[in-house]
Amino acid sequence: LDEPPPEESVADELADTVAEANRAIRRMVADDPNKEGMGTTLTALWFDGEWFNMVHIGDSRAYRMREGGFEQITVDDTYVQMLVDEGRITAEEAERHPQRSLLLRALGASEVEPAFQTLKGVVGDRLLLCSDGLTGPVSDADIALTLQSAATPAEAVESLVSQALEAGAPDNVTVLIADVVEDDPGEQAPIIAGAAADARLAESDTAVLPALKRGDDAESDGEPDGADGEAEPKPKRRGRVWRTLLVVVIVLAMAAGGGLWWLRTQYFIGVSDGGNISVFRGVPVEVAGVEAAWLEIESERPVEDAVEEVRQDLEDGIDADSMEDAQSELAELTDSSSGNENLLDLCSSGDGAADTQPAASTDCRDT
């Protein structure tokens, strides 16, 4: 997307381009089944000199620093973010959650539903696009402090990447920063970086630059958009001539093959379709209408035999570190011997009175 789209159809152009990118990934998978599960996250900003048109899918992020205020302007398409939105865990718990990298949406899926926003560009704004290689090891507070204190985008980029690497970043660290400035910087060559640069670097001596600083004459009233983060309505611009068109697009690979491998190394105890306590491979979440889990072992113990607290835990899924741990947990949950606090005493009625008087050698739960 390297040509200015018609002013009245920027959002449509972005949507069409994202859809075509998704189809391209799907075609690659169709041509090579070994690539099944391949995908990518996307955070893109198209700046026309006054407005930022943003499209986002996945867990790469966009942030904005404005007059000392710092905010994340994208919402992660992740399992843990869904749990936060539902109030099931806190934001602090999400940072340490073992499934924090599980994406619910990404390019490469059979269907994609990216989020779109329109943001007013205000002189003095500093915008950051980044991969989770930065946001995992570096806190929002440290990111904000760096953006506020760095004199230039290049200085901020170098500092943030260094902080992430020093903190032991487990993933690639991609950072892109742009300032909205008053002066027209004139035509500048685009920067190609990351995975997209590999083929070009092999064919030419193109340098990969560490930062991007572009700007336009942003005719603005200086008023920020709403504090609630909702997109402002975009007014019609009369007689405005586009000067320099700034296109900032960052495509961050999530190594989707590795993502599928990771999913297959996760285990939990849950409830089968037949209503029995069972071991599953994967995670207890539904992605685009498809369960991200596979049944591995189904016991003969119905979930109704479990006490209320255990039933609730099973409905949510009880995590296990390995298949061995899952089997051990399953055995403990379904053990019929007396004294198993995980199971109801099937010989007792609801008021606790014994319905029968079994012999000492009889397993109450089996009768």
mmCIF file of C-alpha atoms in Angstrom:
data_model
loop_
_atom_site.group_PDB
_atom_site.id
_atom_site.type_symbol
_atom_site.label_atom_id
_atom_site.label_comp_id
_atom_site.label_asym_id
_atom_site.label_seq_id
_atom_site.Cartn_x
_atom_site.Cartn_y
_atom_site.Cartn_z
ATOM 1 C CA LEU A 1 0.000 0.000 0.000
ATOM 2 C CA ASP A 2 2.426 2.629 -1.235
ATOM 3 C CA GLU A 3 0.172 4.988 -3.183
ATOM 4 C CA PRO A 4 -2.211 7.574 -1.665
ATOM 5 C CA PRO A 5 -5.745 6.144 -1.598
ATOM 6 C CA PRO A 6 -8.723 8.354 -2.419
ATOM 7 C CA GLU A 7 -9.440 10.606 0.541
ATOM 8 C CA GLU A 8 -12.967 9.310 0.961
ATOM 9 C CA SER A 9 -11.978 5.626 1.018
ATOM 10 C CA VAL A 10 -8.837 5.313 3.147
ATOM 11 C CA ALA A 11 -10.507 2.843 5.535
ATOM 12 C CA ASP A 12 -11.738 0.733 2.616
ATOM 13 C CA GLU A 13 -8.253 0.665 1.103
ATOM 14 C CA LEU A 14 -6.753 -0.440 4.410
ATOM 15 C CA ALA A 15 -9.399 -3.144 4.819
ATOM 16 C CA ASP A 16 -8.870 -4.413 1.279
ATOM 17 C CA THR A 17 -5.107 -4.489 1.719
ATOM 18 C CA VAL A 18 -5.343 -6.411 4.990
ATOM 19 C CA ALA A 19 -7.724 -8.908 3.374
ATOM 20 C CA GLU A 20 -5.336 -9.400 0.447
ATOM 21 C CA ALA A 21 -2.404 -9.924 2.829
ATOM 22 C CA ASN A 22 -4.456 -12.552 4.639
ATOM 23 C CA ARG A 23 -5.282 -14.298 1.355
ATOM 24 C CA ALA A 24 -1.599 -14.309 0.420
ATOM 25 C CA ILE A 25 -0.732 -16.107 3.651
ATOM 26 C CA ARG A 26 -3.547 -18.598 3.108
ATOM 27 C CA ARG A 27 -2.284 -19.299 -0.430
ATOM 28 C CA MET A 28 1.198 -20.020 0.930
ATOM 29 C CA VAL A 29 -0.245 -22.491 3.423
ATOM 30 C CA ALA A 30 -2.324 -24.146 0.698
ATOM 31 C CA ASP A 31 0.814 -24.545 -1.432
ATOM 32 C CA ASP A 32 2.843 -25.935 1.465
ATOM 33 C CA PRO A 33 0.859 -27.762 4.199
ATOM 34 C CA ASN A 34 3.947 -27.698 6.429
ATOM 35 C CA LYS A 35 3.244 -23.988 6.888
ATOM 36 C CA GLU A 36 -0.131 -24.682 8.506
ATOM 37 C CA GLY A 37 -0.521 -22.352 11.473
ATOM 38 C CA MET A 38 1.654 -19.627 9.944
ATOM 39 C CA GLY A 39 0.435 -16.117 10.652
ATOM 40 C CA THR A 40 1.364 -12.613 11.670
ATOM 41 C CA THR A 41 0.202 -9.720 13.761
ATOM 42 C CA LEU A 42 -0.274 -6.291 12.193
ATOM 43 C CA THR A 43 -0.304 -2.725 13.457
ATOM 44 C CA ALA A 44 -0.398 -0.081 10.733
ATOM 45 C CA LEU A 45 -0.755 3.701 10.660
ATOM 46 C CA TRP A 46 -1.493 5.684 7.495
ATOM 47 C CA PHE A 47 -0.860 9.398 8.067
ATOM 48 C CA ASP A 48 -2.187 11.891 5.529
ATOM 49 C CA GLY A 49 -0.766 14.995 7.149
ATOM 50 C CA GLU A 50 -3.660 15.471 9.547
ATOM 51 C CA TRP A 51 -5.181 12.120 10.468
ATOM 52 C CA PHE A 52 -3.792 8.749 11.475
ATOM 53 C CA ASN A 53 -5.821 5.870 10.034
ATOM 54 C CA MET A 54 -4.945 2.792 12.059
ATOM 55 C CA VAL A 55 -5.604 -0.903 11.507
ATOM 56 C CA HIS A 56 -4.679 -3.506 14.117
ATOM 57 C CA ILE A 57 -4.868 -7.249 14.686
ATOM 58 C CA GLY A 58 -2.903 -9.375 17.150
ATOM 59 C CA ASP A 59 -0.696 -8.358 20.070
ATOM 60 C CA SER A 60 1.716 -5.895 18.514
ATOM 61 C CA ARG A 61 0.907 -2.483 19.989
ATOM 62 C CA ALA A 62 0.607 1.222 19.290
ATOM 63 C CA TYR A 63 1.171 3.842 21.991
ATOM 64 C CA ARG A 64 0.869 7.628 21.988
ATOM 65 C CA MET A 65 2.659 10.223 24.086
ATOM 66 C CA ARG A 66 0.812 13.545 24.128
ATOM 67 C CA GLU A 67 1.663 16.489 26.385
ATOM 68 C CA GLY A 68 3.200 14.147 28.947
ATOM 69 C CA GLY A 69 0.270 11.742 28.883
ATOM 70 C CA PHE A 70 0.936 8.168 27.793
ATOM 71 C CA GLU A 71 -1.663 5.719 26.492
ATOM 72 C CA GLN A 72 -1.935 2.446 24.630
ATOM 73 C CA ILE A 73 -4.189 3.007 21.620
ATOM 74 C CA THR A 74 -4.536 -0.618 20.547
ATOM 75 C CA VAL A 75 -6.205 -3.508 22.367
ATOM 76 C CA ASP A 76 -4.425 -6.869 22.405
ATOM 77 C CA ASP A 77 -6.256 -9.684 20.630
ATOM 78 C CA THR A 78 -5.154 -12.213 23.234
ATOM 79 C CA TYR A 79 -6.733 -14.750 25.546
ATOM 80 C CA VAL A 80 -5.508 -12.979 28.694
ATOM 81 C CA GLN A 81 -6.848 -9.616 27.481
ATOM 82 C CA MET A 82 -10.231 -11.310 27.088
ATOM 83 C CA LEU A 83 -9.956 -12.522 30.687
ATOM 84 C CA VAL A 84 -9.081 -8.979 31.820
ATOM 85 C CA ASP A 85 -12.029 -7.521 29.896
ATOM 86 C CA GLU A 86 -14.334 -10.048 31.536
ATOM 87 C CA GLY A 87 -12.972 -9.191 34.983
ATOM 88 C CA ARG A 88 -11.669 -12.710 35.584
ATOM 89 C CA ILE A 89 -8.055 -11.575 36.137
ATOM 90 C CA THR A 90 -6.314 -8.253 36.734
ATOM 91 C CA ALA A 91 -3.923 -6.497 34.348
ATOM 92 C CA GLU A 92 -1.083 -7.368 36.736
ATOM 93 C CA GLU A 93 -2.049 -11.047 36.687
ATOM 94 C CA ALA A 94 -2.211 -10.932 32.880
ATOM 95 C CA GLU A 95 1.462 -9.948 32.702
ATOM 96 C CA ARG A 96 2.427 -13.208 34.429
ATOM 97 C CA HIS A 97 -0.228 -15.486 32.940
ATOM 98 C CA PRO A 98 1.241 -18.624 31.282
ATOM 99 C CA GLN A 99 -1.061 -18.152 28.262
ATOM 100 C CA ARG A 100 -0.373 -14.444 27.752
ATOM 101 C CA SER A 101 1.036 -15.077 24.252
ATOM 102 C CA LEU A 102 -2.006 -16.953 22.961
ATOM 103 C CA LEU A 103 -3.557 -14.904 20.158
ATOM 104 C CA LEU A 104 -7.267 -14.954 19.435
ATOM 105 C CA ARG A 105 -6.928 -13.068 16.138
ATOM 106 C CA ALA A 106 -4.123 -12.749 13.591
ATOM 107 C CA LEU A 107 -3.525 -12.615 9.868
ATOM 108 C CA GLY A 108 -3.437 -16.119 8.433
ATOM 109 C CA ALA A 109 -6.778 -17.223 9.870
ATOM 110 C CA SER A 110 -9.653 -18.300 7.635
ATOM 111 C CA GLU A 111 -11.413 -15.063 8.579
ATOM 112 C CA VAL A 112 -9.922 -11.831 9.910
ATOM 113 C CA GLU A 113 -11.622 -8.985 11.722
ATOM 114 C CA PRO A 114 -9.058 -6.233 12.297
ATOM 115 C CA ALA A 115 -9.881 -3.187 14.400
ATOM 116 C CA PHE A 116 -9.881 0.279 12.795
ATOM 117 C CA GLN A 117 -9.426 3.688 14.379
ATOM 118 C CA THR A 118 -9.039 7.270 13.169
ATOM 119 C CA LEU A 119 -6.856 9.513 15.361
ATOM 120 C CA LYS A 120 -6.186 13.219 15.004
ATOM 121 C CA GLY A 121 -2.506 14.051 14.620
ATOM 122 C CA VAL A 122 -1.412 16.861 16.953
ATOM 123 C CA VAL A 123 1.974 18.582 16.700
ATOM 124 C CA GLY A 124 4.120 17.217 19.516
ATOM 125 C CA ASP A 125 2.585 13.734 19.493
ATOM 126 C CA ARG A 126 5.061 10.886 19.639
ATOM 127 C CA LEU A 127 3.765 7.516 18.412
ATOM 128 C CA LEU A 128 5.272 4.115 19.038
ATOM 129 C CA LEU A 129 4.600 0.834 17.223
ATOM 130 C CA CYS A 130 6.240 -2.250 18.680
ATOM 131 C CA SER A 131 6.255 -6.020 18.971
ATOM 132 C CA ASP A 132 5.646 -7.903 22.207
ATOM 133 C CA GLY A 133 9.386 -8.403 22.375
ATOM 134 C CA LEU A 134 9.414 -4.905 23.856
ATOM 135 C CA THR A 135 6.228 -4.865 25.898
ATOM 136 C CA GLY A 136 6.916 -8.212 27.541
ATOM 137 C CA PRO A 137 10.204 -7.398 29.314
ATOM 138 C CA VAL A 138 9.834 -3.581 29.529
ATOM 139 C CA SER A 139 7.037 -2.063 31.614
ATOM 140 C CA ASP A 140 4.679 0.622 30.334
ATOM 141 C CA ALA A 141 6.110 2.997 32.941
ATOM 142 C CA ASP A 142 9.644 2.573 31.582
ATOM 143 C CA ILE A 143 8.425 2.906 27.989
ATOM 144 C CA ALA A 144 6.627 6.145 28.874
ATOM 145 C CA LEU A 145 9.671 7.535 30.669
ATOM 146 C CA THR A 146 11.891 6.787 27.676
ATOM 147 C CA LEU A 147 9.505 8.368 25.166
ATOM 148 C CA GLN A 148 9.221 11.458 27.326
ATOM 149 C CA SER A 149 12.936 11.912 27.980
ATOM 150 C CA ALA A 150 14.474 10.996 24.601
ATOM 151 C CA ALA A 151 15.299 14.000 22.417
ATOM 152 C CA THR A 152 14.720 12.195 19.107
ATOM 153 C CA PRO A 153 12.899 9.086 17.862
ATOM 154 C CA ALA A 154 16.239 7.437 17.082
ATOM 155 C CA GLU A 155 17.427 7.963 20.644
ATOM 156 C CA ALA A 156 14.192 6.536 22.024
ATOM 157 C CA VAL A 157 14.377 3.500 19.717
ATOM 158 C CA GLU A 158 17.940 2.670 20.738
ATOM 159 C CA SER A 159 17.119 3.001 24.423
ATOM 160 C CA LEU A 160 13.977 0.856 24.279
ATOM 161 C CA VAL A 161 15.614 -1.931 22.267
ATOM 162 C CA SER A 162 18.581 -1.943 24.683
ATOM 163 C CA GLN A 163 16.258 -2.138 27.699
ATOM 164 C CA ALA A 164 14.382 -5.077 26.181
ATOM 165 C CA LEU A 165 17.544 -7.006 25.328
ATOM 166 C CA GLU A 166 19.103 -6.357 28.729
ATOM 167 C CA ALA A 167 15.909 -7.669 30.352
ATOM 168 C CA GLY A 168 16.297 -10.908 28.391
ATOM 169 C CA ALA A 169 13.690 -10.378 25.676
ATOM 170 C CA PRO A 170 12.508 -13.861 24.634
ATOM 171 C CA ASP A 171 11.220 -12.698 21.240
ATOM 172 C CA ASN A 172 12.245 -10.326 18.460
ATOM 173 C CA VAL A 173 12.246 -6.666 19.520
ATOM 174 C CA THR A 174 10.793 -4.404 16.844
ATOM 175 C CA VAL A 175 10.388 -0.715 17.669
ATOM 176 C CA LEU A 176 9.252 2.096 15.394
ATOM 177 C CA ILE A 177 8.728 5.702 16.541
ATOM 178 C CA ALA A 178 7.385 8.737 14.693
ATOM 179 C CA ASP A 179 6.929 12.353 15.798
ATOM 180 C CA VAL A 180 4.245 14.693 14.503
ATOM 181 C CA VAL A 181 6.120 17.900 13.649
ATOM 182 C CA GLU A 182 5.075 21.258 12.295
ATOM 183 C CA ASP A 183 7.565 21.551 9.443
ATOM 184 C CA ASP A 184 7.249 19.629 6.194
ATOM 185 C CA PRO A 185 10.284 17.299 6.037
ATOM 186 C CA GLY A 186 9.894 16.789 2.286
ATOM 187 C CA GLU A 187 10.143 13.493 0.440
ATOM 188 C CA GLN A 188 11.953 10.704 2.281
ATOM 189 C CA ALA A 189 12.751 7.170 1.297
ATOM 190 C CA PRO A 190 10.673 4.450 2.964
ATOM 191 C CA ILE A 191 12.311 2.235 5.564
ATOM 192 C CA ILE A 192 12.035 -1.521 5.139
ATOM 193 C CA ALA A 193 13.012 -3.505 8.229
ATOM 194 C CA GLY A 194 12.510 -6.817 9.983
ATOM 195 C CA ALA A 195 11.534 -9.944 8.074
ATOM 196 C CA ALA A 196 10.309 -7.873 5.130
ATOM 197 C CA ALA A 197 13.837 -6.586 4.603
ATOM 198 C CA ASP A 198 15.544 -9.970 4.262
ATOM 199 C CA ALA A 199 14.947 -10.488 0.541
ATOM 200 C CA ARG A 200 15.722 -6.872 -0.296
ATOM 201 C CA LEU A 201 18.943 -6.929 1.702
ATOM 202 C CA ALA A 202 20.016 -10.040 -0.166
ATOM 203 C CA GLU A 203 19.577 -8.215 -3.474
ATOM 204 C CA SER A 204 20.933 -4.778 -2.614
ATOM 205 C CA ASP A 205 23.019 -2.753 -0.208
ATOM 206 C CA THR A 206 19.966 -1.124 1.339
ATOM 207 C CA ALA A 207 20.606 -0.092 4.938
ATOM 208 C CA VAL A 208 18.106 -0.927 7.630
ATOM 209 C CA LEU A 209 17.614 2.164 9.736
ATOM 210 C CA PRO A 210 16.831 1.893 13.468
ATOM 211 C CA ALA A 211 14.109 4.526 13.606
ATOM 212 C CA LEU A 212 11.657 6.483 11.527
ATOM 213 C CA LYS A 213 11.108 10.201 11.904
ATOM 214 C CA ARG A 214 8.581 11.680 9.565
ATOM 215 C CA GLY A 215 6.123 14.485 9.927
ATOM 216 C CA ASP A 216 3.707 16.721 8.114
ATOM 217 C CA ASP A 217 2.278 20.170 8.512
ATOM 218 C CA ALA A 218 -0.464 19.038 10.858
ATOM 219 C CA GLU A 219 -3.115 21.724 10.774
ATOM 220 C CA SER A 220 -4.702 21.101 14.132
ATOM 221 C CA ASP A 221 -6.586 23.020 16.740
ATOM 222 C CA GLY A 222 -4.349 21.353 19.320
ATOM 223 C CA GLU A 223 -7.254 19.648 21.034
ATOM 224 C CA PRO A 224 -6.663 15.942 21.741
ATOM 225 C CA ASP A 225 -9.305 13.415 20.933
ATOM 226 C CA GLY A 226 -11.477 11.956 23.666
ATOM 227 C CA ALA A 227 -9.836 10.561 26.775
ATOM 228 C CA ASP A 228 -11.903 7.420 26.444
ATOM 229 C CA GLY A 229 -9.861 6.415 23.392
ATOM 230 C CA GLU A 230 -12.790 6.362 20.989
ATOM 231 C CA ALA A 231 -12.081 7.409 17.424
ATOM 232 C CA GLU A 232 -13.069 10.936 16.507
ATOM 233 C CA PRO A 233 -15.331 11.518 13.527
ATOM 234 C CA LYS A 234 -13.247 12.570 10.576
ATOM 235 C CA PRO A 235 -14.486 15.866 9.111
ATOM 236 C CA LYS A 236 -14.296 16.650 5.436
ATOM 237 C CA ARG A 237 -11.279 18.731 4.491
ATOM 238 C CA ARG A 238 -11.984 21.423 1.938
ATOM 239 C CA GLY A 239 -9.293 22.369 -0.549
ATOM 240 C CA ARG A 240 -6.458 20.749 1.402
ATOM 241 C CA VAL A 241 -3.613 19.531 -0.776
ATOM 242 C CA TRP A 242 -1.745 16.509 0.437
ATOM 243 C CA ARG A 243 1.907 17.282 0.849
ATOM 244 C CA THR A 244 4.051 14.439 2.080
ATOM 245 C CA LEU A 245 2.200 11.183 2.591
ATOM 246 C CA LEU A 246 3.529 9.242 5.533
ATOM 247 C CA VAL A 247 2.926 5.557 5.538
ATOM 248 C CA VAL A 248 4.032 3.672 8.611
ATOM 249 C CA VAL A 249 3.337 -0.036 8.435
ATOM 250 C CA ILE A 250 4.770 -2.609 10.802
ATOM 251 C CA VAL A 251 4.193 -6.302 10.245
ATOM 252 C CA LEU A 252 5.343 -8.384 13.199
ATOM 253 C CA ALA A 253 5.714 -12.127 12.745
ATOM 254 C CA MET A 254 4.462 -14.235 15.637
ATOM 255 C CA ALA A 255 6.301 -17.337 14.379
ATOM 256 C CA ALA A 256 2.959 -19.020 14.077
ATOM 257 C CA GLY A 257 4.424 -22.450 13.504
ATOM 258 C CA GLY A 258 5.994 -22.062 16.941
ATOM 259 C CA GLY A 259 2.657 -20.850 18.262
ATOM 260 C CA LEU A 260 0.966 -24.085 17.170
ATOM 261 C CA TRP A 261 3.809 -26.099 18.668
ATOM 262 C CA TRP A 262 3.394 -24.220 21.945
ATOM 263 C CA LEU A 263 -0.340 -24.931 21.953
ATOM 264 C CA ARG A 264 0.355 -28.643 21.625
ATOM 265 C CA THR A 265 2.651 -28.579 24.669
ATOM 266 C CA GLN A 266 -0.114 -27.276 26.965
ATOM 267 C CA TYR A 267 -2.347 -29.568 29.031
ATOM 268 C CA PHE A 268 -5.331 -29.136 31.310
ATOM 269 C CA ILE A 269 -8.030 -31.133 33.054
ATOM 270 C CA GLY A 270 -11.555 -30.329 31.927
ATOM 271 C CA VAL A 271 -14.908 -31.816 30.995
ATOM 272 C CA SER A 272 -15.441 -33.855 27.829
ATOM 273 C CA ASP A 273 -18.459 -33.557 25.564
ATOM 274 C CA GLY A 274 -19.710 -36.689 27.286
ATOM 275 C CA GLY A 275 -19.600 -34.917 30.652
ATOM 276 C CA ASN A 276 -16.633 -36.868 32.050
ATOM 277 C CA ILE A 277 -13.497 -35.548 33.770
ATOM 278 C CA SER A 278 -10.785 -35.673 31.085
ATOM 279 C CA VAL A 279 -7.276 -34.634 30.042
ATOM 280 C CA PHE A 280 -6.948 -32.194 27.148
ATOM 281 C CA ARG A 281 -4.014 -30.978 25.103
ATOM 282 C CA GLY A 282 -4.166 -27.226 24.347
ATOM 283 C CA VAL A 283 -5.869 -24.432 26.280
ATOM 284 C CA PRO A 284 -9.478 -24.052 27.462
ATOM 285 C CA VAL A 285 -10.466 -21.293 25.073
ATOM 286 C CA GLU A 286 -12.517 -21.003 21.904
ATOM 287 C CA VAL A 287 -10.860 -19.243 18.956
ATOM 288 C CA ALA A 288 -13.110 -18.097 16.106
ATOM 289 C CA GLY A 289 -15.681 -20.703 17.071
ATOM 290 C CA VAL A 290 -13.118 -23.524 17.299
ATOM 291 C CA GLU A 291 -11.896 -25.046 20.560
ATOM 292 C CA ALA A 292 -8.117 -24.651 20.956
ATOM 293 C CA ALA A 293 -7.854 -28.062 22.627
ATOM 294 C CA TRP A 294 -7.859 -31.784 21.827
ATOM 295 C CA LEU A 295 -9.215 -34.581 24.013
ATOM 296 C CA GLU A 296 -6.392 -36.896 25.119
ATOM 297 C CA ILE A 297 -7.769 -39.053 27.943
ATOM 298 C CA GLU A 298 -11.409 -39.410 28.956
ATOM 299 C CA SER A 299 -12.113 -40.970 32.333
ATOM 300 C CA GLU A 300 -15.304 -42.805 33.275
ATOM 301 C CA ARG A 301 -15.913 -40.397 36.149
ATOM 302 C CA PRO A 302 -18.749 -37.938 35.368
ATOM 303 C CA VAL A 303 -18.168 -34.361 36.432
ATOM 304 C CA GLU A 304 -21.383 -34.532 38.508
ATOM 305 C CA ASP A 305 -19.486 -36.754 40.957
ATOM 306 C CA ALA A 306 -17.150 -33.867 41.817
ATOM 307 C CA VAL A 307 -17.828 -31.375 44.586
ATOM 308 C CA GLU A 308 -19.088 -27.957 43.507
ATOM 309 C CA GLU A 309 -15.717 -26.186 43.818
ATOM 310 C CA VAL A 310 -13.934 -28.807 41.724
ATOM 311 C CA ARG A 311 -16.723 -28.750 39.120
ATOM 312 C CA GLN A 312 -16.219 -25.002 38.703
ATOM 313 C CA ASP A 313 -12.450 -25.465 38.357
ATOM 314 C CA LEU A 314 -12.984 -28.168 35.745
ATOM 315 C CA GLU A 315 -15.324 -25.948 33.745
ATOM 316 C CA ASP A 316 -12.570 -23.298 33.585
ATOM 317 C CA GLY A 317 -9.827 -25.894 33.028
ATOM 318 C CA ILE A 318 -7.188 -26.965 35.562
ATOM 319 C CA ASP A 319 -3.686 -26.318 34.160
ATOM 320 C CA ALA A 320 -1.060 -29.074 34.096
ATOM 321 C CA ASP A 321 2.653 -28.673 33.378
ATOM 322 C CA SER A 322 2.956 -31.885 31.348
ATOM 323 C CA MET A 323 1.077 -34.981 30.260
ATOM 324 C CA GLU A 324 2.472 -36.819 33.289
ATOM 325 C CA ASP A 325 1.204 -34.107 35.622
ATOM 326 C CA ALA A 326 -2.165 -34.127 33.870
ATOM 327 C CA GLN A 327 -2.491 -37.901 34.277
ATOM 328 C CA SER A 328 -1.515 -37.653 37.934
ATOM 329 C CA GLU A 329 -4.051 -34.877 38.512
ATOM 330 C CA LEU A 330 -6.729 -36.876 36.688
ATOM 331 C CA ALA A 331 -6.038 -39.924 38.872
ATOM 332 C CA GLU A 332 -6.269 -37.800 42.005
ATOM 333 C CA LEU A 333 -9.539 -36.202 40.933
ATOM 334 C CA THR A 334 -11.216 -39.484 39.998
ATOM 335 C CA ASP A 335 -9.801 -41.755 42.728
ATOM 336 C CA SER A 336 -12.694 -43.745 44.184
ATOM 337 C CA SER A 337 -11.038 -44.557 47.481
ATOM 338 C CA SER A 338 -12.614 -43.138 50.614
ATOM 339 C CA GLY A 339 -11.447 -39.774 51.815
ATOM 340 C CA ASN A 340 -11.160 -38.164 48.358
ATOM 341 C CA GLU A 341 -12.362 -34.638 49.083
ATOM 342 C CA ASN A 342 -12.686 -33.908 45.354
ATOM 343 C CA LEU A 343 -15.711 -36.195 45.017
ATOM 344 C CA LEU A 344 -19.160 -36.208 46.533
ATOM 345 C CA ASP A 345 -20.101 -38.977 48.956
ATOM 346 C CA LEU A 346 -22.599 -40.732 46.724
ATOM 347 C CA CYS A 347 -23.866 -42.770 49.674
ATOM 348 C CA SER A 348 -25.137 -39.624 51.371
ATOM 349 C CA SER A 349 -28.253 -37.640 50.598
ATOM 350 C CA GLY A 350 -28.357 -33.911 50.226
ATOM 351 C CA ASP A 351 -28.893 -33.384 53.971
ATOM 352 C CA GLY A 352 -25.892 -35.495 54.813
ATOM 353 C CA ALA A 353 -27.874 -38.492 56.101
ATOM 354 C CA ALA A 354 -26.723 -41.861 54.866
ATOM 355 C CA ASP A 355 -29.071 -43.515 52.378
ATOM 356 C CA THR A 356 -27.429 -46.882 52.816
ATOM 357 C CA GLN A 357 -25.135 -48.528 55.262
ATOM 358 C CA PRO A 358 -22.403 -50.067 53.096
ATOM 359 C CA ALA A 359 -20.012 -52.659 54.422
ATOM 360 C CA ALA A 360 -16.637 -51.383 55.510
ATOM 361 C CA SER A 361 -14.984 -52.845 52.406
ATOM 362 C CA THR A 362 -17.457 -51.248 49.976
ATOM 363 C CA ASP A 363 -16.493 -48.097 48.075
ATOM 364 C CA CYS A 364 -19.315 -45.689 48.811
ATOM 365 C CA ARG A 365 -18.882 -43.817 45.526
ATOM 366 C CA ASP A 366 -19.160 -46.945 43.438
ATOM 367 C CA THR A 367 -22.437 -48.150 44.896
#
